[in-house]
Amino acid sequence: MNTHIDDRTPHSGQVSALGRASERWLGAVAALEESTAVDPAIRALQQGIRALPLGALRGLLRGGPLGHPAHPMLVEVPMGCWLSAAVLDTVPGAHRYATVLTAVGLAGVAPAAAAGWADWAELPPRQARVGVAHVLANVAAVGCYAVSLSDRLRGRGARGRMWSLAGLGAAAVTGALGGHIAYGDRTEPGGTGDVNHAVS
């Protein structure tokens, strides 16, 4: 008697969907890495940032005293505030605290961005190209949270919360892109795999 045994697990469909989503994401990132369309602008901007007379500030922005880049640490301020604000938005009576956290997160963007630009100026082409998408996603996230804060302060709480959710989605994308830049393939000739930078 022949019996067919279905060895598929209940979660096989979910795993397959996750695998397809991962393939699409990695394919999109690979396409960004290989695209040379904006390379002239990237080179010019990197040279311009490196030419800024920052002195010892450059080493500080790049995390010299810490022994590793400062950008990932500084990013925790806006990301932590915005994620916490999203949680508080679900708590009755806590919306005003979410508004405060939204504002603090926006205030934390400037130092994180400055450190990020200092690091980006030293990246090799493949990572720098992904960095452009990272910047665009950052701009989208900051824009969403700026509108959210404006709406919250004007008493349009529901609309402000919707903009916050949109901003959180953009922040998730930019975080994933930033993670790829930091931990992706660093074998390209001329890559900057060493994250320890001395203060200049």
Short mmCIF file of C-alpha atoms in Angstrom, two decimals:
data_model
loop_
_atom_site.label_atom_id
_atom_site.label_comp_id
_atom_site.label_asym_id
_atom_site.label_seq_id
_atom_site.Cartn_x
_atom_site.Cartn_y
_atom_site.Cartn_z
CA MET A 1 0.00 0.00 0.00
CA ASN A 2 1.51 3.29 -1.11
CA THR A 3 0.98 6.22 1.19
CA HIS A 4 2.03 9.78 0.36
CA ILE A 5 3.39 11.65 3.34
CA ASP A 6 3.17 15.41 3.19
CA ASP A 7 6.34 16.54 4.96
CA ARG A 8 5.59 20.21 4.62
CA THR A 9 5.45 22.08 7.92
CA PRO A 10 2.59 24.47 8.69
CA HIS A 11 5.04 27.35 8.37
CA SER A 12 6.53 26.35 5.01
CA GLY A 13 4.41 28.91 3.16
CA GLN A 14 5.57 31.65 5.53
CA VAL A 15 9.19 30.62 5.12
CA SER A 16 8.81 30.62 1.36
CA ALA A 17 7.27 34.09 1.42
CA LEU A 18 10.08 35.33 3.65
CA GLY A 19 12.63 33.82 1.28
CA ARG A 20 11.06 35.55 -1.70
CA ALA A 21 10.98 38.88 0.14
CA SER A 22 14.62 38.42 1.10
CA GLU A 23 15.59 37.68 -2.50
CA ARG A 24 13.82 40.82 -3.72
CA TRP A 25 15.45 42.96 -1.04
CA LEU A 26 18.94 41.61 -1.67
CA GLY A 27 18.42 41.95 -5.41
CA ALA A 28 17.42 45.59 -5.01
CA VAL A 29 20.44 46.32 -2.82
CA ALA A 30 22.74 44.54 -5.28
CA ALA A 31 21.31 46.67 -8.08
CA LEU A 32 22.10 49.80 -6.05
CA GLU A 33 25.65 48.59 -5.49
CA GLU A 34 26.24 47.99 -9.19
CA SER A 35 24.60 51.16 -10.52
CA THR A 36 27.12 53.77 -11.65
CA ALA A 37 24.60 56.44 -12.68
CA VAL A 38 25.36 58.80 -9.80
CA ASP A 39 29.06 57.99 -9.38
CA PRO A 40 30.26 61.42 -10.63
CA ALA A 41 28.04 63.19 -8.09
CA ILE A 42 29.13 60.78 -5.35
CA ARG A 43 32.82 61.40 -6.04
CA ALA A 44 32.34 65.17 -6.11
CA LEU A 45 30.36 65.17 -2.85
CA GLN A 46 32.82 62.86 -1.10
CA GLN A 47 35.71 65.07 -2.15
CA GLY A 48 33.83 68.15 -0.96
CA ILE A 49 33.17 66.63 2.46
CA ARG A 50 36.77 65.46 2.82
CA ALA A 51 37.94 68.97 1.91
CA LEU A 52 35.97 70.62 4.72
CA PRO A 53 38.36 72.14 7.31
CA LEU A 54 36.95 70.17 10.23
CA GLY A 55 40.24 69.49 11.98
CA ALA A 56 39.90 67.32 15.08
CA LEU A 57 36.11 67.39 14.71
CA ARG A 58 36.38 64.98 11.78
CA GLY A 59 38.03 62.34 13.95
CA LEU A 60 35.45 62.94 16.65
CA LEU A 61 32.58 62.52 14.19
CA ARG A 62 34.13 59.30 12.92
CA GLY A 63 34.39 57.94 16.45
CA GLY A 64 38.15 58.13 16.92
CA PRO A 65 37.96 58.37 20.75
CA LEU A 66 35.60 55.38 20.81
CA GLY A 67 37.65 53.18 18.49
CA HIS A 68 34.66 52.67 16.20
CA PRO A 69 32.28 54.85 14.14
CA ALA A 70 30.05 57.15 16.21
CA HIS A 71 27.18 57.15 13.72
CA PRO A 72 25.53 53.86 14.81
CA MET A 73 25.56 55.01 18.43
CA LEU A 74 24.14 58.47 17.64
CA VAL A 75 21.38 56.96 15.51
CA GLU A 76 20.02 55.27 18.64
CA VAL A 77 18.66 58.64 19.83
CA PRO A 78 16.18 59.32 17.01
CA MET A 79 15.41 55.64 16.40
CA GLY A 80 14.88 54.93 20.09
CA CYS A 81 12.70 58.00 20.57
CA TRP A 82 10.56 57.30 17.52
CA LEU A 83 10.06 53.64 18.34
CA SER A 84 9.13 54.54 21.90
CA ALA A 85 6.73 57.18 20.58
CA ALA A 86 5.02 54.53 18.46
CA VAL A 87 4.52 52.40 21.57
CA LEU A 88 3.17 55.33 23.60
CA ASP A 89 0.78 56.19 20.79
CA THR A 90 -1.03 52.94 21.63
CA VAL A 91 -1.36 53.87 25.32
CA PRO A 92 -4.44 55.91 26.23
CA GLY A 93 -3.52 59.30 27.66
CA ALA A 94 0.16 59.03 26.69
CA HIS A 95 0.01 60.88 23.38
CA ARG A 96 1.63 64.02 24.77
CA TYR A 97 4.66 61.98 25.82
CA ALA A 98 4.84 60.55 22.32
CA THR A 99 4.90 64.13 21.04
CA VAL A 100 7.86 64.94 23.30
CA LEU A 101 9.73 61.86 22.09
CA THR A 102 9.01 62.74 18.47
CA ALA A 103 10.57 66.17 19.04
CA VAL A 104 13.60 64.75 20.87
CA GLY A 105 14.12 62.29 18.04
CA LEU A 106 14.15 65.10 15.50
CA ALA A 107 16.65 67.02 17.64
CA GLY A 108 18.92 63.99 17.60
CA VAL A 109 19.00 63.80 13.81
CA ALA A 110 21.64 66.50 13.26
CA PRO A 111 24.56 64.92 15.16
CA ALA A 112 23.74 61.47 13.79
CA ALA A 113 23.62 62.85 10.25
CA ALA A 114 26.90 64.75 10.66
CA ALA A 115 28.67 61.59 11.79
CA GLY A 116 27.05 59.63 8.99
CA TRP A 117 28.25 62.06 6.32
CA ALA A 118 31.78 61.96 7.74
CA ASP A 119 31.78 58.16 7.44
CA TRP A 120 30.12 58.14 4.02
CA ALA A 121 32.81 60.40 2.55
CA GLU A 122 35.35 57.63 3.12
CA LEU A 123 33.32 54.73 1.70
CA PRO A 124 34.31 52.85 -1.48
CA PRO A 125 31.94 53.09 -4.48
CA ARG A 126 29.68 50.10 -3.78
CA GLN A 127 28.89 51.13 -0.21
CA ALA A 128 28.67 54.81 -1.16
CA ARG A 129 25.97 54.03 -3.74
CA VAL A 130 23.87 52.24 -1.13
CA GLY A 131 24.59 55.21 1.12
CA VAL A 132 22.75 57.49 -1.29
CA ALA A 133 19.60 55.39 -0.88
CA HIS A 134 20.22 55.39 2.88
CA VAL A 135 20.27 59.20 2.85
CA LEU A 136 17.07 59.42 0.80
CA ALA A 137 15.27 57.07 3.19
CA ASN A 138 16.55 59.18 6.09
CA VAL A 139 15.17 62.32 4.49
CA ALA A 140 11.81 60.60 4.05
CA ALA A 141 11.77 59.50 7.70
CA VAL A 142 12.73 62.93 9.02
CA GLY A 143 10.18 64.60 6.76
CA CYS A 144 7.41 62.30 8.01
CA TYR A 145 8.29 62.94 11.65
CA ALA A 146 8.54 66.69 11.11
CA VAL A 147 5.02 66.72 9.65
CA SER A 148 3.89 64.43 12.47
CA LEU A 149 5.23 66.82 15.11
CA SER A 150 3.58 69.78 13.42
CA ASP A 151 0.24 67.98 13.34
CA ARG A 152 0.53 66.85 16.94
CA LEU A 153 1.29 70.37 18.16
CA ARG A 154 -1.71 71.69 16.25
CA GLY A 155 -4.06 69.18 17.83
CA ARG A 156 -4.33 66.87 14.83
CA GLY A 157 -3.27 63.83 16.81
CA ALA A 158 -4.69 61.10 14.58
CA ARG A 159 -3.03 62.53 11.50
CA GLY A 160 0.22 63.02 13.43
CA ARG A 161 0.19 59.37 14.46
CA MET A 162 -0.30 58.26 10.86
CA TRP A 163 2.70 60.32 9.76
CA SER A 164 4.70 58.78 12.59
CA LEU A 165 3.90 55.28 11.32
CA ALA A 166 4.99 56.29 7.84
CA GLY A 167 8.20 57.70 9.31
CA LEU A 168 8.82 54.52 11.26
CA GLY A 169 8.50 52.52 8.05
CA ALA A 170 11.03 54.75 6.32
CA ALA A 171 13.32 54.48 9.35
CA ALA A 172 13.16 50.69 9.13
CA VAL A 173 14.23 50.83 5.49
CA THR A 174 17.08 53.23 6.20
CA GLY A 175 18.19 51.07 9.12
CA ALA A 176 18.32 48.00 6.90
CA LEU A 177 20.33 49.90 4.30
CA GLY A 178 22.69 51.20 6.97
CA GLY A 179 23.18 47.68 8.27
CA HIS A 180 24.08 46.50 4.79
CA ILE A 181 26.64 49.29 4.45
CA ALA A 182 28.20 48.42 7.81
CA TYR A 183 28.13 44.64 7.62
CA GLY A 184 27.85 43.81 3.93
CA ASP A 185 30.64 42.58 1.70
CA ARG A 186 33.80 44.58 2.43
CA THR A 187 36.08 42.69 0.04
CA GLU A 188 36.05 45.34 -2.68
CA PRO A 189 39.55 46.67 -3.42
CA GLY A 190 39.99 49.97 -1.65
CA GLY A 191 37.24 49.15 0.85
CA THR A 192 37.38 50.58 4.35
CA GLY A 193 36.82 47.49 6.43
CA ASP A 194 38.78 48.93 9.35
CA VAL A 195 36.36 50.89 11.50
CA ASN A 196 38.96 52.24 13.90
CA HIS A 197 39.84 55.82 13.13
CA ALA A 198 42.27 58.04 14.96
CA VAL A 199 41.39 61.60 15.77
CA SER A 200 43.02 63.80 13.15
#
